[in-house]
Coordinates of C-alpha atoms and ligand atoms in Angstrom, one line a residue:
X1 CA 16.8 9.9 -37.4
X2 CA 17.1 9.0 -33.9
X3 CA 14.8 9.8 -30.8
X4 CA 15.1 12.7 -28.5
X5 CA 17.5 12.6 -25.9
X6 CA 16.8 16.1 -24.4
X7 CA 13.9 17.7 -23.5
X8 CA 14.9 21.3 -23.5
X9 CA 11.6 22.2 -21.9
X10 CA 11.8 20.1 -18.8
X11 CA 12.5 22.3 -15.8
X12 CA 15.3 19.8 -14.2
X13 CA 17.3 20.8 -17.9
X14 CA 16.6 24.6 -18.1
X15 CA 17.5 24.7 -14.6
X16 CA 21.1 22.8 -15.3
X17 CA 21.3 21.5 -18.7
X18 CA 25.1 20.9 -19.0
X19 CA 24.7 16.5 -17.7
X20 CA 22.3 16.0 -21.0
X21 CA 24.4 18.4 -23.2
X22 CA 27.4 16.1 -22.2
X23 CA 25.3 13.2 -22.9
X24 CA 24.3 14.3 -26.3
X25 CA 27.8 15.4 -26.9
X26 CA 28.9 11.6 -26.0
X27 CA 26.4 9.7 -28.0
X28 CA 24.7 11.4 -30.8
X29 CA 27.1 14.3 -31.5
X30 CA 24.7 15.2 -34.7
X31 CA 21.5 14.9 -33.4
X32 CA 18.1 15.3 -35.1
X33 CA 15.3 16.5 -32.6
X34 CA 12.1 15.7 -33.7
X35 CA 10.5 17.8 -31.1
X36 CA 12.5 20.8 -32.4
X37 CA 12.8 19.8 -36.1
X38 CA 16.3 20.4 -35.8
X39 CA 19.8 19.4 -35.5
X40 CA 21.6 19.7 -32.5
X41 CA 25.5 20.0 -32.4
X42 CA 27.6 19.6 -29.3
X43 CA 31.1 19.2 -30.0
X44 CA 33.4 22.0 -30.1
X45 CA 35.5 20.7 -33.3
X46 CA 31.9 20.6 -35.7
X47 CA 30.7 24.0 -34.2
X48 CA 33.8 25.7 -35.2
X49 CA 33.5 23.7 -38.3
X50 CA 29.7 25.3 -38.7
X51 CA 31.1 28.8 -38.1
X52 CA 33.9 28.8 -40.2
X53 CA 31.3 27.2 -43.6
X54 CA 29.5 29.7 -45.5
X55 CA 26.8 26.9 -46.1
X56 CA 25.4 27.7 -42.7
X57 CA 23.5 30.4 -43.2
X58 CA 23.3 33.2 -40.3
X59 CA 20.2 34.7 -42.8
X60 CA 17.5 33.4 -40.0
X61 CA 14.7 35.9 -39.6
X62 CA 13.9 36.5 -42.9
X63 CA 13.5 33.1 -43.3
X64 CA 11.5 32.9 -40.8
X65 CA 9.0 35.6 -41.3
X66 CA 8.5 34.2 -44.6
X67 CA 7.6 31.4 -43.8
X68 CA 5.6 32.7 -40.8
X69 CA 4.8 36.1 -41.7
X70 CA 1.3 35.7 -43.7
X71 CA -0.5 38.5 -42.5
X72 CA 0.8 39.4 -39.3
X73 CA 2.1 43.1 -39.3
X74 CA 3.6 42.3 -36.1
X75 CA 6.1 39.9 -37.5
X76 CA 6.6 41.6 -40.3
X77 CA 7.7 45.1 -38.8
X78 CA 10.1 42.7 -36.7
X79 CA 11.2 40.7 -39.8
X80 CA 11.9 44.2 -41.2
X81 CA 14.5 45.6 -38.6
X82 CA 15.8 42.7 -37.1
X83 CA 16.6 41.7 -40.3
X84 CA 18.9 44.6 -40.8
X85 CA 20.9 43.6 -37.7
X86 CA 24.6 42.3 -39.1
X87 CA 24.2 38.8 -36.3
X88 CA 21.2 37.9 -39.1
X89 CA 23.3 38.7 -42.2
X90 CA 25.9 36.7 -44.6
X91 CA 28.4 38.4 -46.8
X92 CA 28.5 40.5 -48.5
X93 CA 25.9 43.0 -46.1
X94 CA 27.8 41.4 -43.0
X95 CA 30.6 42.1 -44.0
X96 CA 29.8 45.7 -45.2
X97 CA 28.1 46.4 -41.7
X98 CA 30.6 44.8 -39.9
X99 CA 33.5 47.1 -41.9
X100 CA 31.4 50.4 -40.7
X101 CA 30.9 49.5 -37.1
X102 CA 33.9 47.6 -35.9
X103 CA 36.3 50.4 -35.7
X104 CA 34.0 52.1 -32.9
X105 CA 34.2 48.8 -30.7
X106 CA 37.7 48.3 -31.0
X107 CA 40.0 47.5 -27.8
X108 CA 41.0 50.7 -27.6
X109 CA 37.8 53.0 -28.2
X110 CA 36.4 50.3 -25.4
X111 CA 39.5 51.5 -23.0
X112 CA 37.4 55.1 -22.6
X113 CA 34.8 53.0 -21.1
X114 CA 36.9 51.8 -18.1
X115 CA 36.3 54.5 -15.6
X116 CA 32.9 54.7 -16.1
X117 CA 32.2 51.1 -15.7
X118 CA 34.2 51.7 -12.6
X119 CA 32.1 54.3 -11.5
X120 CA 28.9 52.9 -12.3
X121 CA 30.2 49.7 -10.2
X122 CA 31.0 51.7 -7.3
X123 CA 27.7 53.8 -7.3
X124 CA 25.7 50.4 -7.4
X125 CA 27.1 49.0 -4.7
X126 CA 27.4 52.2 -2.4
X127 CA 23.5 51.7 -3.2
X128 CA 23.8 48.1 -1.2
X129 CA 23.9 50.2 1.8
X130 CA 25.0 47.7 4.6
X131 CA 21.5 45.6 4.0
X132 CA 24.0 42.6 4.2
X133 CA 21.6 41.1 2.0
X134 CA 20.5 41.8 -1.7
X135 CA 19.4 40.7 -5.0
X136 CA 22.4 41.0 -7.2
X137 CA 20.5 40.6 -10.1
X138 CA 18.3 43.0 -9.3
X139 CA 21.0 45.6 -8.2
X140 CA 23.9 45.1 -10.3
X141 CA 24.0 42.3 -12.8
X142 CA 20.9 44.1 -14.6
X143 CA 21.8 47.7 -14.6
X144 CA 25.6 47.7 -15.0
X145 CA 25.1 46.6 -18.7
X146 CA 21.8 48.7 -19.6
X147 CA 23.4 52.2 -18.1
X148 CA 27.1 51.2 -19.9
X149 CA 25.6 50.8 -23.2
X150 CA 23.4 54.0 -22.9
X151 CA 26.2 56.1 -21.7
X152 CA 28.5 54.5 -25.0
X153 CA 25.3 55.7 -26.9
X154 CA 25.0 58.9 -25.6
X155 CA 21.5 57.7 -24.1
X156 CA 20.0 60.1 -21.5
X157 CA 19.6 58.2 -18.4
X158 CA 15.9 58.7 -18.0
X159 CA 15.0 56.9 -21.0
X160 CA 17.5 53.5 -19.7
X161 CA 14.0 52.0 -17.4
X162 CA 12.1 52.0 -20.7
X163 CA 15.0 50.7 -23.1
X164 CA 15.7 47.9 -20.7
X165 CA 12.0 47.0 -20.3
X166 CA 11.1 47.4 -24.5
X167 CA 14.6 45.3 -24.9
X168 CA 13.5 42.3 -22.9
X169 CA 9.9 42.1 -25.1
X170 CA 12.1 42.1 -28.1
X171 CA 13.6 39.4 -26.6
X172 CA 10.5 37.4 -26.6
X173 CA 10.8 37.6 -30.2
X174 CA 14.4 37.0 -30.7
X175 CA 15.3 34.2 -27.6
X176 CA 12.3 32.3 -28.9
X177 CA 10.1 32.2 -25.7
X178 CA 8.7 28.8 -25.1
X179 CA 5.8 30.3 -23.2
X180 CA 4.2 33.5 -24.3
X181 CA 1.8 33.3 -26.6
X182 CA 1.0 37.0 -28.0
X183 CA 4.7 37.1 -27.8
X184 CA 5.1 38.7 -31.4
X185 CA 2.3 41.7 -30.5
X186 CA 4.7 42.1 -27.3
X187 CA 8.2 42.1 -29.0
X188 CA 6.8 44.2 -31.7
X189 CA 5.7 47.1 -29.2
X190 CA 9.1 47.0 -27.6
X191 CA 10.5 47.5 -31.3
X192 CA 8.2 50.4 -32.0
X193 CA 8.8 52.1 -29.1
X194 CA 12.9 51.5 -29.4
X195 CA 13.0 52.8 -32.6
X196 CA 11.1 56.0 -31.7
X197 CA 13.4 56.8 -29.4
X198 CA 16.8 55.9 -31.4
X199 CA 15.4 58.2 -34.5
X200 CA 14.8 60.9 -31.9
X201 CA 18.0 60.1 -30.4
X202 CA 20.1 60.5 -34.0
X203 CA 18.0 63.2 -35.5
X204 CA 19.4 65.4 -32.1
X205 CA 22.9 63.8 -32.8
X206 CA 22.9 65.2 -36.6
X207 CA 21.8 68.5 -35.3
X208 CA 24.6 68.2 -32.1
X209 CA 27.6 66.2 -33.2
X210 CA 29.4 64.6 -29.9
X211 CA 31.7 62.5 -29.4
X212 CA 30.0 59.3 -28.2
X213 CA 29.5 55.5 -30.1
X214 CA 26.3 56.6 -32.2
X215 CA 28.2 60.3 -33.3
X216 CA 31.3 58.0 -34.6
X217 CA 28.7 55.5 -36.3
X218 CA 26.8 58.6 -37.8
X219 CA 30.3 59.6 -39.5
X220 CA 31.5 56.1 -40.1
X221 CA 32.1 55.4 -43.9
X222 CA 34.1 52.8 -46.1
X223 CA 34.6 55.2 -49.4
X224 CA 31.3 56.4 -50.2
X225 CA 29.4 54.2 -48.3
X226 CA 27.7 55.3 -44.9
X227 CA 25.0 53.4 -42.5
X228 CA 21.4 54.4 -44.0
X229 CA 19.2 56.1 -41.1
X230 CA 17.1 52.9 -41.0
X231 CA 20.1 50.8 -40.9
X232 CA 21.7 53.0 -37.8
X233 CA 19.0 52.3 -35.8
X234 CA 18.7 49.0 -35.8
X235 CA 22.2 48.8 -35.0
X236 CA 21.3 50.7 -31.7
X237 CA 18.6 48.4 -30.9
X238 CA 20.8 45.3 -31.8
X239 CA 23.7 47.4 -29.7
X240 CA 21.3 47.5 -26.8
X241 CA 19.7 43.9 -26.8
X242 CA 23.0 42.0 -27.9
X243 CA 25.1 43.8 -24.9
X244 CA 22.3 43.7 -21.8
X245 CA 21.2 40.9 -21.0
X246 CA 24.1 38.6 -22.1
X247 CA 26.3 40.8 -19.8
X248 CA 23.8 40.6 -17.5
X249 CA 23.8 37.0 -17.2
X250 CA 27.9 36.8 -17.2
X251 CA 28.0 38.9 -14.2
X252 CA 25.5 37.0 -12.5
X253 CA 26.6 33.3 -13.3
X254 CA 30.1 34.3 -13.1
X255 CA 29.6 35.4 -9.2
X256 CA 27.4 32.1 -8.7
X257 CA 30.0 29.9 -10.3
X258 CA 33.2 31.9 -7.6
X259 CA 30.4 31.3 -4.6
X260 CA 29.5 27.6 -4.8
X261 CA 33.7 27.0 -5.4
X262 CA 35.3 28.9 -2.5
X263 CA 38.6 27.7 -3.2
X264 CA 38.6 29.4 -7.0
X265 CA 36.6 32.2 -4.9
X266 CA 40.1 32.7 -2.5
X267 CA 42.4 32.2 -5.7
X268 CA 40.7 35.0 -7.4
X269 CA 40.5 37.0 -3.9
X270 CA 44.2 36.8 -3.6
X271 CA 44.7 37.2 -7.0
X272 CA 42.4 40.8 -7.5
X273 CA 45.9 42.7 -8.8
X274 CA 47.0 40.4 -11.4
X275 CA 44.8 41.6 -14.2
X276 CA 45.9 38.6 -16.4
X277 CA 44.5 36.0 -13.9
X278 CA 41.3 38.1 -13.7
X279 CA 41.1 37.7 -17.4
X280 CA 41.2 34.1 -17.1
X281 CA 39.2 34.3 -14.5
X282 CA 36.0 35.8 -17.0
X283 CA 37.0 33.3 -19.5
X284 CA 36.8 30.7 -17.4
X285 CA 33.4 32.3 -16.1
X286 CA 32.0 32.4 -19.3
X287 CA 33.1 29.1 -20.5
X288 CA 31.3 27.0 -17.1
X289 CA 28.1 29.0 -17.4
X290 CA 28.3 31.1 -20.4
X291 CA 25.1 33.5 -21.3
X292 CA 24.8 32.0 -25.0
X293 CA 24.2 28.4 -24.5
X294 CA 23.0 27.9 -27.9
X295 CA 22.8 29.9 -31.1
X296 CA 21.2 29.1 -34.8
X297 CA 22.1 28.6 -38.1
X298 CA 20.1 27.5 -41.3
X299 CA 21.3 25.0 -43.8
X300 CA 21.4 26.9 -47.2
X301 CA 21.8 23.7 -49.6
X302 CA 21.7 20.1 -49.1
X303 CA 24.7 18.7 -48.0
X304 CA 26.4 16.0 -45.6
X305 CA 28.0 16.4 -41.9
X306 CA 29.6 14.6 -39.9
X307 CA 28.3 11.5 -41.3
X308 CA 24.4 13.0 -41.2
X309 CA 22.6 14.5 -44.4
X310 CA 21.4 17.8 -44.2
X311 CA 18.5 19.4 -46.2
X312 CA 18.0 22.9 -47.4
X313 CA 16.7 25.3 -44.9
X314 CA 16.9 22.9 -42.1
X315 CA 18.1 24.3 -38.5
X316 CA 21.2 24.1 -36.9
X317 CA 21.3 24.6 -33.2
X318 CA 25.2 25.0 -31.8
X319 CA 25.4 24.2 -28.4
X320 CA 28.0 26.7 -26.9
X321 CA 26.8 25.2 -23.4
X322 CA 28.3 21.6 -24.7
X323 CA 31.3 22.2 -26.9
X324 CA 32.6 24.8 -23.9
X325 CA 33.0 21.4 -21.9
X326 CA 34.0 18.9 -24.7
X327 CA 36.7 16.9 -23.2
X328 CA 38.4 17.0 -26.2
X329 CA 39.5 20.6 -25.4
X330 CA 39.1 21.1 -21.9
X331 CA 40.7 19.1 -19.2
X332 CA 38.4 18.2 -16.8
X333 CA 35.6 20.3 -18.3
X334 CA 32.8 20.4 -15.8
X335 CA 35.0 21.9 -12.5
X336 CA 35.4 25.4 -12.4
X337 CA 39.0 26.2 -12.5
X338 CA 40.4 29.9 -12.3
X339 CA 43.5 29.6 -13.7
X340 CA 43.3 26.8 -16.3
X341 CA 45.3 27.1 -19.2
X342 CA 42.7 26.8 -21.9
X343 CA 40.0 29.0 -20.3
X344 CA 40.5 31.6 -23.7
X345 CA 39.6 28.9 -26.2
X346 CA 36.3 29.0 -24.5
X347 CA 33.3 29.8 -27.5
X348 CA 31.2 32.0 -25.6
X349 CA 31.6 35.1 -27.4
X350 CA 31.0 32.6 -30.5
X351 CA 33.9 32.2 -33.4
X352 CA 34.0 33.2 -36.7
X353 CA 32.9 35.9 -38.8
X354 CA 30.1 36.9 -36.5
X355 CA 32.5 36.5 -33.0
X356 CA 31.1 39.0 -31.1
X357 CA 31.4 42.5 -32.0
X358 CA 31.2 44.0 -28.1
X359 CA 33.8 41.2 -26.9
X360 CA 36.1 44.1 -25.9
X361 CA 33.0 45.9 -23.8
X362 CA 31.8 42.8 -22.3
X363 CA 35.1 41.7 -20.9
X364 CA 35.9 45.1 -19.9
X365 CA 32.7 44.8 -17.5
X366 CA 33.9 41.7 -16.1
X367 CA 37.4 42.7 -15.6
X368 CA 36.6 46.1 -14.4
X369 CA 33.1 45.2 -12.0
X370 CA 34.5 41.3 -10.2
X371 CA 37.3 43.0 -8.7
X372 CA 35.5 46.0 -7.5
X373 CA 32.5 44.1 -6.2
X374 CA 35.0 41.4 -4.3
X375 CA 37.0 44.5 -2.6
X376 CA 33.6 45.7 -0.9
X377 CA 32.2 42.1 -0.5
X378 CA 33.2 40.1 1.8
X379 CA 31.9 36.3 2.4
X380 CA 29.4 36.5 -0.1
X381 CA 26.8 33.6 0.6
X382 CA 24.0 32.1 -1.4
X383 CA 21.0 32.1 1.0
X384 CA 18.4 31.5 -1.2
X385 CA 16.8 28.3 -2.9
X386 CA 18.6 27.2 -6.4
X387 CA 17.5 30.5 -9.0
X388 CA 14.5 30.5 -11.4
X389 CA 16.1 30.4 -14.7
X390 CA 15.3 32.6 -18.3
X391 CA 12.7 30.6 -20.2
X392 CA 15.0 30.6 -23.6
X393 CA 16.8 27.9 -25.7
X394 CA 19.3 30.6 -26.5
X395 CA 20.4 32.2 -23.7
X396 CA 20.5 31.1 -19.9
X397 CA 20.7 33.1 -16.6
X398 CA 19.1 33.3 -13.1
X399 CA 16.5 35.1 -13.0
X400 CA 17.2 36.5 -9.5
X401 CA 20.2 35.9 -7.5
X402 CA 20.3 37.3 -3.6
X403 CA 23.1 37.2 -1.9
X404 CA 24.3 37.4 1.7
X405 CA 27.1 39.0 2.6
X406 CA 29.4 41.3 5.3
X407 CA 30.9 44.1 4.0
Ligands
LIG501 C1 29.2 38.4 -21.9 C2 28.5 39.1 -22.8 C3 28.3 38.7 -24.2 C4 28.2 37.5 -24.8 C5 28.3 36.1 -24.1 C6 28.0 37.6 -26.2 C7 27.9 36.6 -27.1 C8 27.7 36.8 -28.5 C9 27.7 35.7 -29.5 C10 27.8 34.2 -29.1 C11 27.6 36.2 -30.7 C12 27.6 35.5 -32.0 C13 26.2 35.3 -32.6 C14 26.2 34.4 -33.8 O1 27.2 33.9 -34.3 O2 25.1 34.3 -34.4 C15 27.6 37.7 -30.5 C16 27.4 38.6 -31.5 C17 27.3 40.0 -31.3 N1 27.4 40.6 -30.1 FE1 27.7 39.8 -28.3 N2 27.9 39.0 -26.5 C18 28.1 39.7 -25.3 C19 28.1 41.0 -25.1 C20 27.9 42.0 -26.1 C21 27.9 43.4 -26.0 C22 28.3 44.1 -24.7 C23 27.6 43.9 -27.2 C24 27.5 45.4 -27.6 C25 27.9 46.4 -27.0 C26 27.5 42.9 -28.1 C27 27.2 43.0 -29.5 C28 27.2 42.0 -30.4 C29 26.9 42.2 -31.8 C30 26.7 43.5 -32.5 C31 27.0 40.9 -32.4 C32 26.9 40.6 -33.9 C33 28.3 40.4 -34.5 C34 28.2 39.9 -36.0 O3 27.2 39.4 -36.4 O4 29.2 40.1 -36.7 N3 27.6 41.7 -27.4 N4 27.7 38.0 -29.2

């Protein structure tokens, strides 16, 4: 055991945590937090280790609500659904949800998506008006992602205000909030309400067959085997929280990260028609200030790593936010660099069995919304004081973000 080195919690770390990640990395690569109860890895060769062994368990929340639950319906309805979601499953159910959902988020059923992200891009920013001064947040990072996924879903876009809002008290549930204390009645409500509207949603689908995401899930099968209805909509409420507000953040960060480096901001301005440098460009985004800066695992029998014993059911935390700058992997990992040559071996969409299902979609936002938004604005500024940060262990992003700017 040795004492804590970090103290996630302390506003100087939420607010820029990578200097005590790296130090963590450095000295104490597998490190017990007592705090936390926890260990903490940081180095990118051990977390691709965790991903790739089947004695990490991804099985978290039903663990948790077990051990939780007792008689709090709250938790229990959450434990119920969210426990359906493939991101909280092992083999063989991961694999058999994974098998009837992955053909609809394919590169190529993404492709249909590109001219509407581009439209959506253009109609947010024609919305900037020449204010020369905005929230970006506010304005684009948050709504790009929320109206993408409900037009993949077939989502009418009256109901996207209320999915966005009932998706972020999920989240108070899922991104562990450190600070709100009914935060299970809260997530729980958001749940209800999601899954109201996502029954609704399918029972008109079965009635109507389309042709958008939730009408190819509806018909998805391997053999005889099909999604169940409860099992469908969870899937569209993990669909909806998994691809907001990480895409959310990635837009956001990634246009903070090109302001405070004009030279990288220039390289990618002179660069806006070579889409394999924009690419890189995301990666590299993602890999500097990625949404995801750390995600779970449980131990599932006692066992030895990297020197450290391990007990059943203990908790794993993988620092995406330190192995995504391990100099063992990355040349000069803390500057921001467009064009390096590694950028793609970045972890931010995770590794493994459970790499990130809408990879295709989320880098299809990036490559499709950085180039559009840098064509209409110029000499984008940062006027404001450093951002207020998301209150999670799990994933980071500013809060707000205004920008100045000339058009
Ligand atoms: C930049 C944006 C995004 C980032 C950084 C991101 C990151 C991640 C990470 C790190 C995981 C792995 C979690 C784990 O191993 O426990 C994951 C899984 C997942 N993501 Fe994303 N994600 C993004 C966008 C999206 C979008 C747009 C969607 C949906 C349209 C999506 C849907 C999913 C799903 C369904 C899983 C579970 C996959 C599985 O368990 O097999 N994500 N994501």
């Amino acid at each position: 055991m040795s004492e804590d080195s970090v103290d996630f919690s302390a506003p100087d770390v939420i607010a820029d945590p990578f200097p005590a990640l790296g130090r963590l990395r450095e000295s104490d690569p597998v490190h017990w937090h007592c705090g936390m109860r926890s260990w903490c890895l940081t180095r990118y060769a051990d977390l691709t280790a965790v991903y790739r062994d089947p004695r990490f368990s991804a099985q978290r929340i039903r663990n948790f609500v077990t051990d939780h639950g007792g008689q709090n319906p709250d938790l229990e309805l959450l434990g119920e659904c969210v426990g359906l979601w493939m991101v909280f499953n092992d083999p063989p159910t991961h694999t058999r949800l994974r098998k009837l959902t992955q053909q609809a988020f394919n590169r190529k059923s993404m492709e249909k998506m590109r001219p509407v992200i581009a439209r959506q891009v253009e109609h947010l920013l024609q919305e900037f008006g020449d204010a020369g001064q905005v929230d970006f947040v506010d304005r684009l990072a948050w709504p790009l992602p929320a109206n993408v996924i409900a037009d993949l879903l077939g989502v009418p876009r009256e109901h996207v205000e209320d999915l966005k809002r009932w998706s972020d008290d999920l989240g108070q549930f899922v991104l562990t909030s450190r600070i709100n204390e009914d935060k299970y009645q809260v997530a729980a409500r958001g749940l209800k309400n999601m899954n109201a509207l996502f029954a609704d949603l399918i029972k008109h689908k079965r009635a109507n067959p389309g042709n958008d995401v939730i009408d190819e899930l509806i018909a998805a099968s391997d053999g005889s085997d099909t999604l169940s209805a409860q099992e469908l909509i969870a899937f569209c409420v993990l669909l909806l929280f998994a691809g907001h507000e990480t895409t959310a953040h990635f837009l956001a960060s990634g246009l903070r990260a090109l302001v405070r480096h004009p030279d990288q901001m220039l390289k990618l301005r002179a660069g806006l028609n070579d889409p394999a440098l924009v690419a890189n460009a995301c990666n590299e985004m993602l890999r500097f200030d990625g949404p995801i800066v750390a995600i779970s695992r449980h131990v599932s029998e006692d066992l030895e790593f990297g020197g450290s014993r391990m007990k059943h059911n203990d908790r794993v935390y993988l620092f995406h936010g330190a192995a995504n700058r391990d100099p063992r992997v990355f040349d000069r990992p803390d500057d921001f660099v467009i064009d390096r040559e590694e950028a793609g071996r970045m972890i931010g969409f995770g590794y493994g069995i459970h790499l990130c299902l809408g990879i295709h979609l989320a880098r299809l936002e990036g490559e499709v919304a950085f180039p559009i938004i840098l064509r209409h604005l110029n000499n984008i500024e940062l006027p404001g004081p450093e951002p207020q940060w998301t209150d999670t262990l799990v994933i980071r992003g500013p809060k707000s973000l205004p920008i100045r700017f000339t058009n």
